[in-house]
XYZ file of N, CA and C in Angstrom:
822
model
N 113.368 91.626 91.978
C 112.868 90.703 90.964
C 112.025 91.453 89.954
N 112.303 91.288 88.673
C 111.605 91.987 87.602
C 110.568 91.074 86.981
N 109.306 91.547 86.899
C 108.242 90.737 86.343
C 107.975 91.133 84.896
N 107.924 90.118 84.003
C 107.561 90.370 82.622
C 106.348 89.504 82.280
N 106.060 89.303 80.996
C 104.819 88.627 80.647
C 104.966 87.574 79.565
N 103.965 86.678 79.481
C 103.918 85.661 78.429
C 102.693 85.896 77.561
N 102.617 85.193 76.424
C 101.543 85.410 75.468
C 100.304 84.573 75.774
N 99.711 84.752 76.926
C 98.418 84.143 77.199
C 97.394 85.255 77.353
N 96.316 85.045 78.068
C 95.201 85.965 77.910
C 94.861 86.886 79.075
N 94.844 86.400 80.290
C 94.247 87.179 81.368
C 95.254 87.476 82.470
N 95.240 88.722 82.931
C 96.075 89.106 84.056
C 95.376 88.743 85.364
N 96.096 88.199 86.318
C 95.552 88.032 87.665
C 95.805 89.322 88.422
N 95.188 89.463 89.606
C 95.403 90.666 90.416
C 96.879 90.836 90.755
N 97.542 89.733 91.089
C 98.955 89.806 91.434
C 99.785 90.233 90.231
N 99.493 89.642 89.086
C 100.254 89.955 87.879
C 100.126 91.425 87.497
N 98.916 91.948 87.611
C 98.708 93.361 87.292
C 99.414 94.259 88.300
N 99.402 93.849 89.556
C 99.978 94.692 90.607
C 101.499 94.786 90.499
N 102.151 93.703 90.086
C 103.618 93.700 90.032
C 104.166 93.954 88.627
N 103.292 94.155 87.652
C 103.739 94.317 86.266
C 104.681 95.508 86.130
N 105.818 95.285 85.480
C 106.843 96.307 85.256
C 107.350 96.906 86.565
N 107.401 96.107 87.603
C 107.908 96.580 88.895
C 108.937 95.603 89.436
N 109.804 96.099 90.298
C 110.761 95.264 91.011
C 110.119 94.843 92.332
N 110.020 93.540 92.569
C 109.479 93.041 93.833
C 110.633 92.944 94.820
N 110.639 93.827 95.811
C 111.789 93.975 96.704
C 111.365 94.115 98.157
N 112.186 93.594 99.049
C 111.996 93.849 100.479
C 112.493 95.259 100.775
N 112.153 95.793 101.941
C 112.640 97.125 102.311
C 114.166 97.153 102.365
N 114.770 96.038 102.781
C 116.233 95.972 102.845
C 116.855 96.158 101.468
N 116.231 95.563 100.439
C 116.748 95.714 99.081
C 116.471 97.111 98.530
N 115.320 97.670 98.884
C 114.991 99.024 98.427
C 116.018 100.026 98.940
N 116.546 99.770 100.138
C 117.524 100.683 100.737
C 118.782 100.830 99.893
N 119.044 99.871 99.000
C 120.254 99.906 98.187
C 120.015 100.418 96.766
N 118.786 100.782 96.439
C 118.512 101.293 95.099
C 119.219 102.624 94.869
N 119.608 102.860 93.625
C 120.288 104.112 93.283
C 119.653 104.851 92.116
N 118.738 104.218 91.408
C 118.080 104.865 90.281
C 116.575 104.792 90.456
N 115.861 105.663 89.759
C 114.401 105.677 89.871
C 113.836 104.305 89.525
N 113.028 103.772 90.418
C 112.538 102.403 90.272
C 111.116 102.291 90.791
N 110.248 101.663 90.006
C 108.927 101.302 90.500
C 109.059 99.954 91.191
N 108.655 99.880 92.444
C 108.850 98.644 93.202
C 107.585 98.249 93.954
N 107.519 96.975 94.296
C 106.417 96.423 95.085
C 107.006 95.779 96.324
N 106.438 96.090 97.478
C 106.925 95.531 98.728
C 105.747 95.289 99.664
N 106.015 94.743 100.838
C 104.985 94.521 101.858
C 105.473 95.128 103.163
N 104.620 95.928 103.804
C 105.013 96.570 105.059
C 103.774 96.931 105.862
N 103.975 97.126 107.164
C 102.897 97.526 108.073
C 103.022 99.011 108.389
N 101.931 99.745 108.239
C 101.933 101.179 108.515
C 101.951 101.399 110.022
N 102.961 102.099 110.520
C 103.147 102.227 111.963
C 102.750 103.575 112.538
N 103.237 104.658 111.957
C 102.921 105.972 112.520
C 103.114 107.051 111.466
N 102.492 108.201 111.720
C 102.606 109.325 110.803
C 103.865 110.128 111.090
N 104.467 110.621 110.034
C 105.582 111.548 110.144
C 105.066 112.947 109.824
N 105.609 113.949 110.476
C 105.162 115.324 110.259
C 105.696 115.852 108.941
N 104.796 116.159 108.020
C 105.213 116.744 106.756
C 105.182 118.262 106.821
N 105.637 118.892 105.760
C 105.664 120.349 105.724
C 104.272 120.957 105.641
N 103.297 120.198 105.153
C 101.960 120.756 104.964
C 100.901 120.069 105.817
N 101.310 119.492 106.949
C 100.331 118.842 107.812
C 99.767 117.586 107.177
N 98.459 117.342 107.374
C 97.847 116.115 106.872
C 97.153 116.299 105.524
N 97.072 117.524 105.047
C 96.486 117.751 103.728
C 97.173 118.952 103.080
N 96.922 119.122 101.796
C 97.425 120.311 101.104
C 96.279 120.923 100.314
N 96.397 122.181 99.969
C 95.382 122.865 99.170
C 95.607 122.530 97.707
N 94.679 121.750 97.138
C 94.845 121.250 95.784
C 94.045 122.010 94.749
N 94.409 121.780 93.500
C 93.727 122.364 92.349
C 92.383 121.662 92.136
N 91.395 122.400 91.624
C 90.084 121.804 91.359
C 90.072 121.005 90.058
N 91.117 121.152 89.224
C 91.165 120.465 87.938
C 92.195 119.341 87.878
N 93.165 119.344 88.794
C 94.176 118.290 88.818
C 94.598 118.065 90.271
N 95.603 117.243 90.481
C 96.001 116.909 91.851
C 97.150 117.754 92.379
N 97.610 118.710 91.601
C 98.719 119.553 92.049
C 98.255 120.552 93.110
N 99.211 121.064 93.866
C 98.890 122.056 94.887
C 98.718 123.427 94.249
N 98.044 124.308 94.971
C 97.829 125.662 94.467
C 98.480 126.680 95.387
N 98.789 127.828 94.824
C 99.272 128.965 95.601
C 98.417 130.174 95.240
N 98.318 131.098 96.170
C 97.546 132.314 95.935
C 98.435 133.317 95.210
N 98.057 133.651 93.973
C 98.852 134.561 93.163
C 97.938 135.585 92.502
N 98.187 136.852 92.795
C 97.368 137.947 92.255
C 95.890 137.736 92.553
N 95.613 137.264 93.770
C 94.230 137.066 94.189
C 93.570 135.830 93.627
N 94.335 134.955 92.944
C 93.782 133.740 92.354
C 94.563 132.525 92.837
N 93.852 131.417 92.978
C 94.509 130.163 93.331
C 94.959 129.481 92.039
N 96.264 129.307 91.890
C 96.807 128.746 90.655
C 97.758 127.591 90.964
N 97.648 126.522 90.170
C 98.536 125.378 90.347
C 99.726 125.492 89.399
N 100.612 124.526 89.470
C 101.824 124.515 88.647
C 101.494 124.442 87.159
N 100.352 123.826 86.837
C 99.917 123.733 85.435
C 99.122 124.954 84.994
N 99.060 125.955 85.872
C 98.389 127.234 85.607
C 96.878 127.117 85.506
N 96.301 126.083 86.142
C 94.849 126.019 86.278
C 94.425 127.015 87.352
N 93.291 127.673 87.139
C 92.770 128.630 88.110
C 91.620 127.983 88.878
N 91.654 128.055 90.206
C 90.584 127.517 91.049
C 89.968 128.650 91.858
N 88.637 128.647 91.966
C 87.974 129.666 92.780
C 88.248 129.422 94.259
N 88.317 128.151 94.641
C 88.643 127.763 96.010
C 89.564 126.544 95.962
N 90.534 126.452 96.862
C 91.396 125.261 96.890
C 90.624 124.040 97.375
N 91.014 122.874 96.900
C 90.384 121.618 97.313
C 91.332 120.879 98.250
N 90.929 120.640 99.511
C 91.807 119.894 100.422
C 92.050 118.479 99.895
N 93.310 118.065 99.854
C 93.665 116.715 99.422
C 94.666 116.125 100.412
N 94.489 114.837 100.691
C 95.392 114.167 101.623
C 96.803 114.061 101.050
N 97.767 114.232 101.915
C 99.163 113.881 101.642
C 99.753 113.486 102.990
N 99.932 112.181 103.189
C 100.351 111.673 104.493
C 101.662 110.905 104.385
N 102.624 111.307 105.189
C 103.897 110.597 105.271
C 103.792 109.583 106.409
N 103.993 108.318 106.074
C 103.789 107.238 107.039
C 105.051 106.391 107.147
N 105.471 106.140 108.371
C 106.605 105.244 108.606
C 106.075 103.817 108.623
N 106.631 102.963 107.770
C 106.172 101.578 107.658
C 107.324 100.625 107.922
N 106.988 99.424 108.399
C 108.003 98.445 108.781
C 107.659 97.071 108.221
N 108.715 96.301 107.913
C 108.505 94.907 107.508
C 109.011 93.945 108.576
N 109.278 94.469 109.781
C 109.787 93.650 110.873
C 111.292 93.675 110.982
N 111.961 94.108 109.922
C 113.420 94.186 109.922
C 113.908 95.619 109.710
N 113.175 96.353 108.909
C 113.600 97.698 108.540
C 112.380 98.610 108.466
N 112.603 99.900 108.672
C 111.534 100.886 108.547
C 111.869 101.846 107.413
N 110.813 102.298 106.726
C 111.014 103.225 105.611
C 109.811 104.160 105.552
N 110.030 105.362 105.057
C 108.949 106.344 104.984
C 108.271 106.303 103.614
N 106.938 106.267 103.633
C 106.129 106.263 102.421
C 105.233 107.497 102.403
N 105.025 108.058 101.226
C 104.081 109.162 101.066
C 102.824 108.616 100.397
N 101.699 108.695 101.114
C 100.408 108.273 100.573
C 99.658 109.510 100.089
N 99.173 109.448 98.836
C 98.467 110.568 98.241
C 96.958 110.401 98.369
N 96.239 111.404 97.916
C 94.812 111.550 98.194
C 93.972 110.321 97.860
N 94.102 109.794 96.648
C 93.237 108.687 96.218
C 93.370 107.476 97.132
N 94.596 107.086 97.443
C 94.806 105.921 98.304
C 94.411 106.204 99.749
N 94.624 107.428 100.207
C 94.221 107.782 101.574
C 92.710 107.682 101.733
N 91.971 108.153 100.732
C 90.508 108.075 100.786
C 90.057 106.619 100.868
N 90.720 105.735 100.116
C 90.371 104.311 100.160
C 90.617 103.721 101.543
N 91.703 104.123 102.186
C 92.057 103.570 103.496
C 91.242 104.179 104.626
N 90.914 105.463 104.506
C 90.227 106.178 105.586
C 88.712 106.113 105.434
N 88.241 106.087 104.183
C 86.803 106.053 103.951
C 86.157 107.422 103.954
N 86.948 108.465 103.832
C 86.426 109.833 103.857
C 87.409 110.740 103.129
N 86.890 111.734 102.413
C 87.761 112.672 101.718
C 88.336 113.690 102.691
N 89.420 114.330 102.291
C 90.023 115.364 103.130
C 89.066 116.536 103.301
N 88.318 116.860 102.246
C 87.346 117.954 102.334
C 86.275 117.641 103.360
N 85.711 116.417 103.306
C 84.665 116.045 104.255
C 85.194 116.020 105.678
N 86.411 115.524 105.865
C 86.998 115.490 107.198
C 87.196 116.906 107.736
N 87.655 117.801 106.881
C 87.860 119.190 107.293
C 86.535 119.844 107.669
N 85.490 119.627 106.850
C 84.175 120.204 107.135
C 83.601 119.658 108.436
N 83.758 118.353 108.672
C 83.259 117.742 109.912
C 83.954 118.334 111.129
N 85.261 118.530 111.034
C 86.019 119.096 112.148
C 85.643 120.551 112.392
N 85.386 121.296 111.321
C 84.973 122.690 111.460
C 83.595 122.782 112.105
N 82.725 121.842 111.770
C 81.368 121.838 112.325
C 81.376 121.596 113.829
N 82.295 120.763 114.296
C 82.372 120.467 115.734
C 83.314 121.414 116.469
N 83.950 122.314 115.724
C 84.867 123.264 116.346
C 86.215 122.672 116.694
N 86.538 121.524 116.105
C 87.797 120.845 116.424
C 88.867 121.012 115.352
N 88.577 121.785 114.314
C 89.536 121.885 113.213
C 90.752 122.728 113.593
N 91.906 122.141 113.401
C 93.175 122.832 113.565
C 94.110 122.255 112.511
N 94.522 123.063 111.523
C 95.357 122.530 110.440
C 96.696 121.989 110.916
N 97.061 122.308 112.165
C 98.344 121.841 112.684
C 98.228 120.521 113.440
N 97.008 120.021 113.607
C 96.803 118.761 114.328
C 96.345 117.661 113.381
N 96.873 116.457 113.592
C 96.435 115.299 112.820
C 95.158 114.752 113.465
N 94.014 114.745 112.752
C 92.772 114.202 113.320
C 92.931 112.726 113.683
N 92.279 112.321 114.761
C 92.383 110.928 115.188
C 91.725 109.970 114.197
N 90.848 110.487 113.359
C 90.229 109.637 112.335
C 91.268 109.056 111.377
N 92.390 109.719 111.245
C 93.434 109.230 110.342
C 94.058 107.927 110.834
N 93.933 107.683 112.143
C 94.586 106.508 112.725
C 94.059 105.188 112.178
N 92.914 105.234 111.476
C 92.376 104.008 110.891
C 93.335 103.439 109.843
N 94.235 104.272 109.324
C 95.230 103.800 108.353
C 96.306 102.940 108.991
N 96.557 103.158 110.274
C 97.709 102.541 110.923
C 97.457 101.089 111.317
N 98.547 100.384 111.582
C 98.529 98.973 111.994
C 97.992 98.057 110.901
N 98.016 98.511 109.673
C 97.586 97.688 108.547
C 98.810 97.200 107.773
N 98.835 95.908 107.477
C 99.881 95.388 106.599
C 99.358 95.447 105.171
N 100.123 96.074 104.293
C 99.694 96.261 102.914
C 100.774 95.821 101.935
N 100.333 95.372 100.780
C 101.244 95.251 99.643
C 101.239 96.626 98.992
N 102.409 97.217 98.840
C 102.500 98.604 98.388
C 103.288 98.691 97.084
N 102.719 99.380 96.135
C 103.419 99.694 94.879
C 103.840 101.157 94.969
N 105.119 101.428 94.834
C 105.622 102.784 95.046
C 106.781 103.088 94.115
N 107.067 104.366 93.976
C 108.184 104.818 93.145
C 109.314 105.299 94.037
N 110.477 104.709 93.831
C 111.686 105.174 94.515
C 112.381 106.180 93.616
N 112.759 107.323 94.186
C 113.549 108.326 93.475
C 114.764 108.652 94.325
N 115.961 108.588 93.747
C 117.188 108.746 94.537
C 117.321 110.090 95.236
N 116.613 111.112 94.752
C 116.716 112.424 95.385
C 115.629 112.669 96.427
N 114.853 111.637 96.742
C 113.787 111.757 97.732
C 114.105 110.892 98.946
N 113.616 111.337 100.107
C 113.864 110.592 101.341
C 112.745 109.611 101.647
N 111.798 109.461 100.729
C 110.667 108.571 100.960
C 110.231 107.946 99.643
N 109.395 106.909 99.746
C 108.820 106.259 98.578
C 107.444 106.854 98.315
N 107.146 107.184 97.083
C 105.855 107.763 96.728
C 104.904 106.650 96.292
N 103.838 106.456 97.052
C 102.910 105.341 96.832
C 102.029 105.609 95.614
N 101.908 104.614 94.738
C 101.040 104.719 93.569
C 99.990 103.609 93.548
N 99.870 102.870 94.632
C 98.850 101.842 94.729
C 99.117 100.905 95.894
N 98.069 100.225 96.349
C 98.242 99.265 97.438
C 97.193 98.172 97.327
N 97.461 97.049 97.984
C 96.514 95.947 98.091
C 96.531 95.454 99.530
N 95.350 95.194 100.078
C 95.258 94.710 101.450
C 95.020 93.203 101.511
N 94.811 92.567 100.364
C 94.490 91.144 100.315
C 95.606 90.297 100.925
N 95.244 89.439 101.877
C 96.238 88.641 102.602
C 96.932 87.629 101.700
N 96.179 86.988 100.813
C 96.769 85.990 99.915
C 97.790 86.649 98.998
N 97.441 87.807 98.463
C 98.364 88.516 97.579
C 99.620 88.941 98.335
N 99.449 89.411 99.576
C 100.612 89.806 100.375
C 101.541 88.625 100.605
N 100.950 87.471 100.892
C 101.751 86.271 101.143
C 102.543 85.871 99.902
N 101.915 85.939 98.740
C 102.602 85.580 97.498
C 103.760 86.528 97.213
N 103.556 87.800 97.499
C 104.630 88.774 97.275
C 105.792 88.509 98.225
N 105.490 88.184 99.477
C 106.558 87.856 100.432
C 107.350 86.644 99.962
N 106.662 85.664 99.374
C 107.347 84.475 98.865
C 108.285 84.843 97.719
N 107.943 85.854 96.982
C 108.793 86.296 95.879
C 110.079 86.939 96.388
N 110.047 87.474 97.624
C 111.277 88.001 98.221
C 112.320 86.894 98.366
N 111.846 85.670 98.657
C 112.738 84.558 98.967
C 113.212 83.822 97.719
N 112.726 84.202 96.562
C 113.015 83.487 95.325
C 114.495 83.561 94.980
N 115.131 82.411 94.803
C 116.570 82.364 94.554
C 116.912 81.397 93.424
N 117.623 81.883 92.430
C 118.238 81.066 91.390
C 117.341 79.976 90.822
N 116.046 80.276 90.690
C 115.166 79.345 90.000
C 114.042 80.151 89.376
N 113.361 79.549 88.428
C 112.302 80.261 87.732
C 111.108 80.452 88.641
N 110.537 81.634 88.602
C 109.375 81.926 89.427
C 108.198 81.065 88.993
N 107.385 80.643 89.975
C 106.182 79.892 89.665
C 105.073 80.825 89.180
N 105.277 82.117 89.351
C 104.267 83.082 88.945
C 104.535 83.485 87.510
N 103.596 83.169 86.608
C 103.744 83.516 85.204
C 102.770 84.634 84.897
N 103.284 85.768 84.477
C 102.436 86.909 84.184
C 101.936 86.781 82.763
N 100.629 86.904 82.574
C 100.045 86.652 81.270
C 99.522 87.923 80.632
N 99.374 87.889 79.300
C 98.814 89.015 78.553
C 98.217 88.474 77.267
N 97.646 89.332 76.427
C 97.056 88.837 75.190
C 98.116 88.694 74.093
N 97.694 88.169 72.937
C 98.637 87.840 71.874
C 99.269 89.064 71.230
N 98.694 90.239 71.479
C 99.257 91.433 70.854
C 100.545 91.858 71.517
N 100.818 91.360 72.725
C 102.038 91.718 73.434
C 103.111 90.666 73.147
N 103.565 90.586 71.907
C 104.492 89.531 71.522
C 105.932 89.833 71.882
N 106.145 90.992 72.527
C 107.521 91.329 72.894
C 107.827 90.989 74.343
N 106.894 90.344 75.020
C 107.090 90.007 76.419
C 107.604 88.577 76.566
N 108.147 88.260 77.753
C 108.749 86.951 77.980
C 108.237 86.334 79.267
N 108.596 85.080 79.494
C 108.211 84.380 80.705
C 108.865 85.016 81.919
N 108.065 85.131 83.006
C 108.613 85.730 84.227
C 109.683 84.838 84.809
N 110.747 85.434 85.284
C 111.809 84.689 85.945
C 112.243 85.421 87.179
N 112.930 84.724 88.048
C 113.350 85.318 89.312
C 114.833 85.596 89.294
N 115.184 86.851 89.563
C 116.590 87.225 89.632
C 117.205 86.650 90.887
N 118.417 86.084 90.830
C 119.050 85.538 92.029
C 119.159 86.576 93.124
N 118.966 86.119 94.352
C 119.090 87.011 95.494
C 120.536 87.447 95.657
N 120.744 88.746 95.921
C 122.090 89.292 96.060
C 122.383 89.540 97.524
N 123.495 89.060 97.991
C 123.869 89.265 99.385
C 124.283 90.701 99.610
N 124.366 91.095 100.892
C 124.738 92.464 101.235
C 126.099 92.821 100.674
N 127.074 91.905 100.786
C 128.417 92.191 100.291
C 128.420 92.358 98.782
N 127.579 91.564 98.085
C 127.516 91.683 96.638
C 126.887 92.997 96.230
N 125.869 93.433 97.011
C 125.228 94.702 96.711
C 126.206 95.841 96.858
N 127.119 95.706 97.812
C 128.063 96.776 98.047
C 129.112 96.861 96.941
N 129.343 95.757 96.247
C 130.373 95.756 95.215
C 129.808 95.849 93.808
N 128.455 95.738 93.662
C 127.838 95.840 92.351
C 126.740 96.884 92.408
N 126.772 97.846 91.545
C 125.772 98.907 91.536
C 125.073 98.951 90.188
N 124.596 97.765 89.718
C 123.905 97.723 88.445
C 122.617 98.512 88.549
N 122.341 99.423 87.634
C 121.134 100.239 87.724
C 119.887 99.403 87.530
N 118.821 99.754 88.268
C 117.542 99.083 88.128
C 116.806 99.672 86.927
N 115.890 98.886 86.357
C 115.125 99.364 85.225
C 114.140 100.427 85.668
N 114.073 101.526 84.949
C 113.118 102.580 85.271
C 111.770 102.173 84.715
N 110.746 102.147 85.583
C 109.419 101.735 85.148
C 108.527 102.956 85.004
N 107.226 102.772 85.349
C 106.273 103.859 85.211
C 106.753 105.091 85.964
N 106.532 106.265 85.389
C 106.956 107.488 86.067
C 105.859 107.968 86.992
N 106.265 108.515 88.093
C 105.325 108.925 89.132
C 104.289 109.904 88.630
N 104.661 110.826 87.748
C 103.732 111.853 87.306
C 102.594 111.273 86.483
N 102.774 110.065 85.957
C 101.751 109.435 85.144
C 100.767 108.660 86.006
N 101.227 108.027 87.047
C 100.406 107.071 87.778
C 99.985 107.513 89.164
N 100.450 108.643 89.638
C 100.130 109.020 91.004
C 99.751 110.473 91.112
N 99.015 110.789 92.190
C 98.809 112.188 92.527
C 100.178 112.754 92.861
N 100.539 113.853 92.252
C 101.882 114.374 92.490
C 101.812 115.815 92.943
N 102.367 116.073 94.101
C 102.402 117.412 94.657
C 103.715 118.062 94.256
N 103.704 119.213 93.557
C 104.948 119.872 93.167
C 105.830 120.146 94.356
N 107.124 120.273 94.103
C 108.090 120.429 95.187
C 107.860 121.688 95.992
N 107.261 122.708 95.382
C 106.971 123.924 96.128
C 105.633 123.745 96.805
N 105.635 123.582 98.112
C 104.407 123.328 98.858
C 103.538 124.572 98.866
N 102.210 124.337 99.009
C 101.306 125.472 98.983
C 101.334 126.277 100.269
N 101.796 125.679 101.360
C 101.856 126.415 102.615
C 102.963 125.846 103.461
N 103.390 126.602 104.464
C 104.485 126.150 105.332
C 103.976 126.061 106.750
N 103.227 125.003 107.024
C 102.681 124.820 108.357
C 103.752 124.307 109.294
N 103.632 124.671 110.546
C 104.550 124.144 111.548
C 104.163 122.714 111.846
N 105.052 121.904 112.459
C 104.725 120.507 112.746
C 103.466 120.366 113.583
N 102.743 119.276 113.352
C 101.509 119.017 114.073
C 101.730 118.910 115.568
N 100.683 119.255 116.321
C 100.756 119.083 117.764
C 100.842 117.606 118.121
N 100.337 116.752 117.216
C 100.498 115.316 117.403
C 101.800 114.913 116.746
N 102.826 115.638 117.044
C 104.109 115.387 116.399
C 104.674 114.055 116.827
N 105.469 113.477 115.950
C 106.077 112.182 116.212
C 107.368 112.393 116.983
N 107.498 111.840 118.193
C 108.682 112.088 119.003
C 109.949 111.459 118.462
N 109.810 110.363 117.681
C 110.984 109.672 117.167
C 111.252 110.107 115.738
N 112.487 110.123 115.350
C 112.844 110.400 113.970
C 113.372 109.133 113.336
N 113.311 109.088 112.017
C 113.799 107.907 111.305
C 115.313 107.945 111.298
N 115.910 106.950 111.907
C 117.363 106.895 111.985
C 117.940 106.373 110.682
N 119.150 106.784 110.362
C 119.815 106.306 109.163
C 120.555 105.011 109.467
N 120.697 104.212 108.437
C 121.494 103.000 108.581
C 122.927 103.367 108.906
N 123.563 102.545 109.693
C 124.982 102.718 109.973
C 125.734 102.757 108.656
N 126.529 103.803 108.454
C 127.228 103.969 107.181
C 128.130 102.797 106.853
N 128.534 102.054 107.864
C 129.406 100.904 107.612
C 128.669 99.803 106.876
N 127.306 99.838 106.924
C 126.536 98.796 106.270
C 126.344 99.080 104.791
N 126.618 100.320 104.369
C 126.405 100.687 102.990
C 127.724 100.997 102.305
N 127.748 100.826 100.985
C 128.934 101.197 100.229
C 129.133 102.692 100.298
N 130.377 103.128 100.276
C 130.654 104.553 100.347
C 130.155 105.284 99.114
N 129.843 104.551 98.051
C 129.355 105.184 96.825
C 127.849 105.278 96.791
N 127.174 104.734 97.786
C 125.729 104.704 97.785
C 125.159 105.797 98.676
N 123.943 106.223 98.335
C 123.293 107.285 99.086
C 122.592 106.694 100.295
N 122.804 107.265 101.470
C 122.142 106.799 102.682
C 120.789 107.483 102.784
N 119.736 106.688 102.988
C 118.407 107.264 103.047
C 117.774 107.074 104.417
N 116.640 107.761 104.615
C 115.973 107.738 105.909
C 115.299 106.400 106.143
N 116.003 105.496 106.779
C 115.466 104.198 107.120
C 115.883 103.853 108.529
N 115.152 102.953 109.137
C 115.420 102.635 110.531
C 115.425 101.138 110.739
N 116.453 100.655 111.364
C 116.545 99.229 111.665
C 115.638 98.889 112.821
N 114.950 97.741 112.737
C 114.114 97.277 113.832
C 114.975 96.805 114.982
N 114.529 97.056 116.203
C 115.247 96.569 117.389
C 114.708 95.211 117.804
């Protein structure tokens, strides 16, 4: 469902959160084929082992990772840092009760959920002698078992959704879930803006598409905000190649049965609920 706006005055929290985004269930996200900013609701279940553990060495001037080059720490934008800044990057498997999907949470949102920066967590662990870059600290578990409304960017060449914002408010989550069920009628949610935005229109709800229809129609989704503008973005070349954490996840994300997807669609790392 695509949200647009009308010529009134004030945005509500929900309107701002879903603006220029597709409101989709995880099942619908699984069928996307083009870069799409989407909003969904899911419960964070467990951490997945990333290539750089639970944090990466970041630039002191931006959120990109740094590498040691000619005795200097340099990021992709060629900023020089005297010391790297630890920043969270956590891959989390989330579920909506029907399907599981992997999300990447970046530093800003992780700090909001955990209540502590990666630097402070690292210093605390070093002080107690418990620091091991290959182990996920138990303090991170405060993120888990939370149901969140998540705003994320889907990219067809990635195996996960990159999170660019979240809301924990129960009322907002409920309203978003109701938008999943919206079928062939105008949405009751009207997104508002000021009079200067005269190119916007009344919000409407796109008819729900069945699985068979999705398999026979591959209409591209509208590309919304780009990840590099709205999120902490770690360049594809990681700053280090750590081995999997000792708190490694024993289960892997299973792929959907290929029979459920069109042969022209890309199969992504998702897991059906049992």
